[in-house]
Structures are given as C-alpha cells and as structure tokens.
Tab-separated table of C-alpha atoms in Angstrom:
chain	number	residue	atom	x	y	z
A	1402	MET	CA	-43.024	2.942	-1.226
A	1403	LYS	CA	-43.486	6.677	-0.949
A	1404	ILE	CA	-41.208	9.568	-0.062
A	1405	SER	CA	-42.360	13.142	-0.593
A	1406	VAL	CA	-40.657	16.334	0.605
A	1407	ASN	CA	-42.521	19.631	0.305
A	1408	GLY	CA	-44.661	18.161	-2.449
A	1409	GLU	CA	-41.705	16.738	-4.385
A	1410	ALA	CA	-42.147	12.980	-4.763
A	1411	ILE	CA	-39.261	10.581	-5.275
A	1412	SER	CA	-40.137	7.826	-7.718
A	1413	PRO	CA	-40.776	4.369	-6.228
A	1414	GLU	CA	-38.282	2.899	-8.718
A	1415	VAL	CA	-35.488	5.105	-7.391
A	1416	ILE	CA	-36.397	4.283	-3.802
A	1417	GLN	CA	-36.468	0.548	-4.495
A	1418	ARG	CA	-33.117	0.679	-6.263
A	1419	GLU	CA	-31.501	2.494	-3.346
A	1420	VAL	CA	-33.027	0.046	-0.856
A	1421	GLN	CA	-31.562	-2.846	-2.824
A	1422	ASN	CA	-28.172	-1.125	-2.989
A	1423	TYR	CA	-28.259	-0.568	0.761
A	1424	ARG	CA	-29.006	-4.227	1.449
A	1425	GLN	CA	-26.182	-5.315	-0.844
A	1426	LYS	CA	-23.726	-3.098	1.024
A	1427	ASN	CA	-25.112	-3.957	4.466
A	1428	LEU	CA	-25.558	-7.705	4.472
A	1429	GLY	CA	-28.121	-8.806	7.025
A	1430	ALA	CA	-30.208	-5.634	6.822
A	1431	ASN	CA	-33.875	-6.438	6.306
A	1432	GLU	CA	-36.261	-4.504	4.062
A	1433	LYS	CA	-37.525	-2.236	6.861
A	1434	GLU	CA	-34.050	-1.355	8.109
A	1435	ALA	CA	-32.928	-0.592	4.571
A	1436	PHE	CA	-35.988	1.547	3.817
A	1437	ASP	CA	-35.643	3.487	7.078
A	1438	ALA	CA	-31.995	4.272	6.359
A	1439	VAL	CA	-32.587	5.153	2.709
A	1440	SER	CA	-35.676	7.268	3.360
A	1441	SER	CA	-33.900	9.245	6.086
A	1442	GLN	CA	-30.993	9.998	3.786
A	1443	MET	CA	-33.258	10.868	0.851
A	1444	VAL	CA	-35.343	13.248	2.939
A	1445	ASP	CA	-32.221	14.968	4.275
A	1446	TRP	CA	-30.617	15.441	0.873
A	1447	THR	CA	-33.843	16.488	-0.824
A	1448	LEU	CA	-34.300	19.196	1.806
A	1449	ILE	CA	-30.717	20.351	1.379
A	1450	ARG	CA	-31.062	20.468	-2.403
A	1451	GLN	CA	-34.379	22.320	-2.266
A	1452	VAL	CA	-33.116	25.029	0.060
A	1453	ALA	CA	-29.726	25.280	-1.662
A	1454	THR	CA	-31.457	25.714	-5.034
A	1455	GLU	CA	-33.737	28.430	-3.660
A	1456	LYS	CA	-31.405	30.261	-1.295
A	1457	GLY	CA	-27.897	28.942	-1.907
A	1458	PRO	CA	-24.938	31.017	-3.134
A	1459	GLU	CA	-24.641	31.787	-6.820
A	1460	VAL	CA	-22.263	29.678	-8.883
A	1461	SER	CA	-20.130	31.442	-11.486
A	1462	ALA	CA	-19.597	30.209	-15.027
A	1463	GLU	CA	-15.928	29.692	-14.150
A	1464	GLU	CA	-16.859	27.471	-11.193
A	1465	ILE	CA	-19.216	25.424	-13.362
A	1466	GLU	CA	-16.558	24.948	-16.039
A	1467	ALA	CA	-13.926	24.000	-13.450
A	1468	GLY	CA	-16.329	21.534	-11.849
A	1469	PHE	CA	-17.136	20.022	-15.231
A	1470	GLU	CA	-13.432	19.603	-16.019
A	1471	ARG	CA	-12.815	17.926	-12.643
A	1472	LEU	CA	-15.722	15.577	-13.281
A	1473	CYS	CA	-14.348	14.571	-16.672
A	1474	ARG	CA	-10.820	14.098	-15.324
A	1475	SER	CA	-12.108	11.847	-12.549
A	1476	HIS	CA	-13.442	9.503	-15.243
A	1477	GLY	CA	-10.341	9.519	-17.426
A	1478	GLY	CA	-11.165	12.507	-19.597
A	1479	ARG	CA	-14.103	14.060	-21.405
A	1480	GLU	CA	-14.487	11.361	-24.043
A	1481	GLN	CA	-14.313	8.536	-21.493
A	1482	PHE	CA	-16.837	10.298	-19.247
A	1483	PHE	CA	-19.461	10.571	-21.990
A	1484	GLN	CA	-18.844	6.992	-23.102
A	1485	ARG	CA	-19.069	5.599	-19.572
A	1486	PHE	CA	-22.478	7.120	-18.958
A	1487	GLY	CA	-23.806	6.594	-22.477
A	1488	LEU	CA	-24.122	10.316	-23.132
A	1489	SER	CA	-23.729	12.219	-26.369
A	1490	GLU	CA	-21.923	15.556	-26.600
A	1491	ASP	CA	-25.198	17.371	-27.274
A	1492	ARG	CA	-26.151	16.694	-23.636
A	1493	VAL	CA	-23.214	18.612	-22.232
A	1494	ASP	CA	-25.528	21.407	-21.031
A	1495	GLU	CA	-27.486	18.875	-18.947
A	1496	VAL	CA	-24.269	17.659	-17.371
A	1497	LYS	CA	-23.171	21.207	-16.594
A	1498	LEU	CA	-26.575	21.883	-15.036
A	1499	ASP	CA	-25.942	18.972	-12.667
A	1500	VAL	CA	-22.478	20.357	-11.962
A	1501	GLU	CA	-23.976	23.763	-11.147
A	1502	ARG	CA	-26.527	22.163	-8.820
A	1503	ASN	CA	-23.840	20.191	-6.998
A	1504	CYS	CA	-21.577	23.237	-6.730
A	1505	ARG	CA	-24.441	25.233	-5.251
A	1506	ILE	CA	-25.127	22.488	-2.685
A	1507	THR	CA	-21.442	22.294	-1.746
A	1508	LYS	CA	-21.214	26.061	-1.271
A	1509	PHE	CA	-24.454	26.060	0.701
A	1510	LEU	CA	-23.184	23.342	3.059
A	1511	ASP	CA	-19.919	25.239	3.464
A	1512	GLU	CA	-21.939	28.281	4.488
A	1513	LEU	CA	-23.901	26.246	7.040
A	1514	SER	CA	-20.726	24.983	8.690
A	1515	LYS	CA	-18.388	27.953	8.206
A	1516	ASP	CA	-18.570	29.048	11.858
A	1517	VAL	CA	-17.538	25.670	13.266
A	1518	SER	CA	-14.489	26.197	15.472
A	1519	ALA	CA	-11.362	24.062	15.490
A	1520	PRO	CA	-11.511	20.988	17.744
A	1521	ALA	CA	-10.285	21.566	21.290
A	1522	GLU	CA	-6.854	20.248	22.270
A	1523	ASP	CA	-8.242	17.836	24.855
A	1524	THR	CA	-10.580	16.419	22.193
A	1525	VAL	CA	-7.641	15.860	19.834
A	1526	VAL	CA	-5.620	14.120	22.554
A	1527	ALA	CA	-8.585	11.965	23.610
A	1528	TYR	CA	-9.223	10.903	20.010
A	1529	TYR	CA	-5.560	9.992	19.570
A	1530	LYS	CA	-5.560	7.842	22.703
A	1531	GLU	CA	-8.815	6.112	21.769
A	1532	HIS	CA	-7.774	5.425	18.157
A	1533	LYS	CA	-4.039	4.955	18.641
A	1534	SER	CA	-4.072	1.555	16.930
A	1535	GLU	CA	-5.319	3.217	13.724
A	1536	PHE	CA	-2.322	5.554	13.478
A	1537	VAL	CA	0.654	3.391	12.606
A	1538	HIS	CA	3.675	3.824	10.384
A	1539	PRO	CA	3.397	0.739	8.150
A	1540	GLU	CA	5.988	-1.981	7.824
A	1541	LYS	CA	8.318	-1.209	4.918
A	1542	VAL	CA	11.035	-2.976	2.968
A	1543	HIS	CA	13.787	-1.713	0.694
A	1544	SER	CA	14.074	-4.139	-2.191
A	1545	MET	CA	15.958	-4.727	-5.424
A	1546	HIS	CA	15.031	-7.157	-8.156
A	1547	ILE	CA	16.099	-8.765	-11.394
A	1548	VAL	CA	13.289	-9.289	-13.903
A	1549	LYS	CA	12.820	-11.093	-17.202
A	1550	HIS	CA	9.836	-10.548	-19.519
A	1551	PRO	CA	9.199	-13.811	-21.418
A	1552	GLN	CA	6.615	-13.608	-24.188
A	1553	ASP	CA	5.573	-17.258	-24.408
A	1554	GLU	CA	5.945	-20.609	-22.654
A	1555	ALA	CA	9.209	-21.499	-24.377
A	1556	SER	CA	10.856	-18.174	-23.562
A	1557	GLU	CA	9.510	-18.420	-20.007
A	1558	GLN	CA	11.287	-21.731	-19.503
A	1559	ALA	CA	14.497	-20.237	-20.881
A	1560	ALA	CA	14.154	-17.157	-18.658
A	1561	ALA	CA	13.539	-19.325	-15.590
A	1562	ALA	CA	16.685	-21.347	-16.337
A	1563	GLU	CA	18.709	-18.156	-16.834
A	1564	LEU	CA	17.432	-16.667	-13.565
A	1565	THR	CA	18.240	-19.890	-11.735
A	1566	ASN	CA	21.850	-19.564	-12.901
A	1567	ILE	CA	21.879	-15.877	-11.949
A	1568	ARG	CA	20.592	-16.778	-8.494
A	1569	GLN	CA	23.503	-19.177	-8.026
A	1570	ARG	CA	25.911	-16.333	-8.794
A	1571	LEU	CA	24.206	-14.184	-6.175
A	1572	LEU	CA	24.275	-16.963	-3.592
A	1573	ALA	CA	27.984	-17.321	-4.293
A	1574	GLY	CA	28.463	-13.719	-3.203
A	1575	GLU	CA	28.324	-11.539	-6.311
A	1576	ASP	CA	26.949	-8.031	-5.778
A	1577	PHE	CA	23.186	-7.933	-6.453
A	1578	MET	CA	23.114	-4.461	-8.010
A	1579	THR	CA	26.039	-5.211	-10.288
A	1580	VAL	CA	24.457	-8.449	-11.511
A	1581	ALA	CA	21.059	-6.752	-11.850
A	1582	ASN	CA	22.469	-3.971	-14.021
A	1583	GLU	CA	24.097	-6.627	-16.180
A	1584	THR	CA	21.175	-9.060	-16.537
A	1585	SER	CA	17.822	-7.482	-15.615
A	1586	GLU	CA	15.286	-6.396	-18.226
A	1587	CYS	CA	14.237	-3.338	-16.229
A	1588	ASN	CA	14.194	-1.157	-19.345
A	1589	ASP	CA	14.562	2.450	-18.185
A	1590	THR	CA	13.842	1.776	-14.507
A	1591	SER	CA	16.381	0.958	-11.835
A	1592	PRO	CA	16.628	-2.549	-10.344
A	1593	ASP	CA	16.549	-0.743	-6.987
A	1594	LEU	CA	12.853	-0.344	-6.141
A	1595	GLY	CA	13.506	1.772	-3.072
A	1596	GLU	CA	11.484	1.561	0.126
A	1597	PHE	CA	7.776	0.747	0.004
A	1598	ALA	CA	4.897	-0.417	2.179
A	1599	ARG	CA	2.272	-3.045	1.447
A	1600	GLY	CA	-0.186	-2.066	-1.248
A	1601	GLN	CA	2.365	-0.329	-3.471
A	1602	MET	CA	3.483	-3.376	-5.453
A	1603	VAL	CA	1.555	-6.254	-7.001
A	1604	PRO	CA	0.462	-8.824	-4.366
A	1605	GLU	CA	2.667	-11.647	-5.701
A	1606	PHE	CA	5.776	-9.481	-5.343
A	1607	GLU	CA	4.848	-8.257	-1.874
A	1608	LEU	CA	4.113	-11.784	-0.676
A	1609	VAL	CA	7.723	-12.720	-1.401
A	1610	VAL	CA	9.655	-9.656	-0.257
A	1611	PHE	CA	7.744	-9.056	2.971
A	1612	SER	CA	8.470	-12.640	4.034
A	1613	MET	CA	12.226	-12.290	3.444
A	1614	GLN	CA	15.077	-11.418	5.779
A	1615	VAL	CA	17.603	-8.682	5.011
A	1616	GLY	CA	20.226	-9.984	2.603
A	1617	GLU	CA	18.222	-13.040	1.581
A	1618	ILE	CA	18.000	-13.961	-2.110
A	1619	SER	CA	14.527	-15.084	-3.179
A	1620	PRO	CA	13.774	-18.084	-5.369
A	1621	VAL	CA	12.681	-17.331	-8.921
A	1622	PHE	CA	9.030	-16.263	-8.791
A	1623	LYS	CA	6.379	-15.014	-11.198
A	1624	THR	CA	4.143	-11.934	-11.287
A	1625	GLN	CA	2.042	-10.370	-14.030
A	1626	PHE	CA	5.163	-8.462	-15.105
A	1627	GLY	CA	7.421	-11.472	-15.577
A	1628	LEU	CA	9.879	-13.644	-13.660
A	1629	HIS	CA	11.862	-12.175	-10.778
A	1630	ILE	CA	14.619	-12.655	-8.265
A	1631	ALA	CA	14.459	-10.222	-5.350
A	1632	THR	CA	16.496	-9.260	-2.343
A	1633	VAL	CA	15.739	-7.084	0.674
A	1634	THR	CA	18.379	-4.596	1.782
A	1635	GLU	CA	16.477	-3.066	4.696
A	1636	LYS	CA	13.316	-3.697	6.718
A	1637	THR	CA	11.448	-1.186	8.852
A	1638	ALA	CA	8.962	-2.596	11.342
A	1639	ALA	CA	5.516	-1.092	11.798
A	1640	ALA	CA	5.504	1.506	14.575
A	1641	PRO	CA	2.916	3.690	16.318
A	1642	MET	CA	2.685	7.266	15.075
A	1643	SER	CA	3.252	10.055	17.569
A	1644	LEU	CA	0.518	12.604	18.176
A	1645	ALA	CA	2.622	15.147	16.295
A	1646	ASP	CA	2.747	12.832	13.271
A	1647	CYS	CA	-1.018	12.409	13.037
A	1648	ARG	CA	-2.314	15.640	14.581
A	1649	ALA	CA	-3.276	17.176	11.236
A	1650	ARG	CA	-5.222	14.073	10.221
A	1651	ILE	CA	-7.025	13.888	13.593
A	1652	GLU	CA	-7.952	17.574	13.436
A	1653	GLU	CA	-9.290	17.021	9.915
A	1654	ILE	CA	-11.435	14.084	11.092
A	1655	LEU	CA	-12.799	15.984	14.089
A	1656	GLN	CA	-13.440	19.138	12.057
A	1657	HIS	CA	-15.363	17.061	9.510
A	1658	ASP	CA	-17.471	15.562	12.310
A	1659	LEU	CA	-18.185	18.998	13.790
A	1660	LYS	CA	-19.285	20.321	10.391
A	1661	ASN	CA	-21.548	17.319	9.877
A	1662	ASP	CA	-23.062	17.938	13.312
A	1663	ALA	CA	-23.789	21.555	12.368
A	1664	ILE	CA	-25.408	20.475	9.102
A	1665	GLY	CA	-27.371	17.792	10.944
A	1666	ARG	CA	-28.772	20.353	13.384
A	1667	TRP	CA	-29.845	22.550	10.477
A	1668	VAL	CA	-31.541	19.590	8.747
A	1669	ASP	CA	-33.384	18.637	11.942
A	1670	ALA	CA	-34.689	22.191	12.297
A	1671	GLU	CA	-35.679	22.308	8.628
A	1672	LYS	CA	-37.615	19.047	8.972
A	1673	GLU	CA	-39.810	20.675	11.600
A	1674	ARG	CA	-40.968	23.200	9.002
A	1675	ALA	CA	-41.151	20.879	6.008
A	1676	GLU	CA	-44.036	18.773	4.728
A	1677	ILE	CA	-42.687	15.231	4.673
A	1678	GLU	CA	-44.483	12.020	3.787
A	1679	VAL	CA	-42.736	8.671	4.174
A	1680	SER	CA	-44.362	5.282	3.782
A	1681	ALA	CA	-42.912	1.835	3.155
A	1682	GLU	CA	-46.261	0.643	1.774
C-alpha cells in the first residue's frame, strides 16, 4: 500500500491500521472499499496539514497553552493524560507541538470557510420538514424513590424485607414523600428525583419507572446503587419539536455542512496542483 502527497509518504503500517479500523467500523466493507475511503481521507488531511503548516495563521503561546490544558482536561487531567498515552513529562514539548499543529489547522480551516453565509430560510424549513422525526421532545417522567444500600447478602435480605413492609404502607395510602424522608437512605440527596428523560438514570431504574403509571408504587427492585421502591408523579409523552424549538440546531447543522462544502472545494482545487500517488498494491 502506498500513499504519497507532494513527496511525503505515509507509512504502510499506518495505512494498514486505518484500513483495518475502517472495516471494523463499517462491517461488510471489503479491502478495496476500505482502502479507497481511507486513502481519500488521508490525502485530504495531508494536503490540509501541509498547506496549513506552510501558510496557515500563526498560533500564539497563549493559544497553545490553552489548547494543551483543554486536551489534558478532556482526559481527566494532566497526570491521567500522560498515563493514558504512556508519555513521560519530559515529552510535554512534543505534545504542545502537536497542539500547535492542530490549532494552526483549525484556524486555517476557519479561514477557508469564514465567508460562508447563513443558510437560507427556505433551506432551514425544508430541512425541518424532511427531518421532523429527528426533532422530538423525549418522553419524561417525574419520579420519587426510596433506596437502601445493603453491603452484603445478609443485609440485602433484611433491606428487601424492610422495603416490602414499607411498600405495604404506601399501598395502604401513606404519603410517599413523608415515608421516603423517614426511611430512605438517600444521604444528602432528595428522594424526589425530579423530571428526567431516558438515558439520565441507570438502565435498571429507567426500565421500571418508564413502564409505570402515574401514582403506581413499584415492586422492590435492584440497581447498582441498591434496592429501591419508586413511584411516578407525572409523565410527559414524547412530542414533536416546533421549528422555533429546533431552529438553532438546524442552522448549526446546515452551517457546518456549508463550511465542509467550502473546504471540500478548496481541497479539490488543491489536489489538481498537488503530486499525489495512491496505490493499493
């Protein structure tokens, strides 16, 4: 396998690794399809990097430091970043050099697409109509719970028995919040969990509460946090979002596409002037 852009060769090992990654992410893609996709992307980004390095905007020391700090934070902090990538602190200058290079590329791409205008109103409306099913206010529930945190099998059995008795009190009509404040091991958090959509709680909890009716008292059930009894005080059905609700998101999507189109046109023109060699052999 060979990819060369303006005399800069990409190692066959890197190409092969990216081809394998592509096939893992795109099941069913054969070797040729994977190589074609990978080589196209590698050529594009090598061209962008080459020109950005030669002609791109300067990057200040403050921008490099800020970019380095963001990079570390995204991996849990400076120490975790160096550990995760097997790097020692004496290689910090290498890391900052990569940060500078990436900052320069980002600023260069911003320059290429800075004159892209906002999407037209009819384009926004058409996108909304075509993708209406993607813009939905999710189903939500308002839930309260009582929780016990057993530490071993024996205490779990005792907690389950206690919660079963508590459930009988609730079924007999006692106020859930009053009983929860009296019996729940919520520590410093309220038994009232508020309103939430799917994906905000652990799956075992969501499976129970999203299947319940308003006012229903759940059986005792288990999650990674302990044993629970839950109730639902309010349910809000999923509902389509209005254009006003999702306009900003649609404009962001369309603006991103327009910028990518502008960058793509620049890359296509640059390819005409570049010396590019690509071979799957």
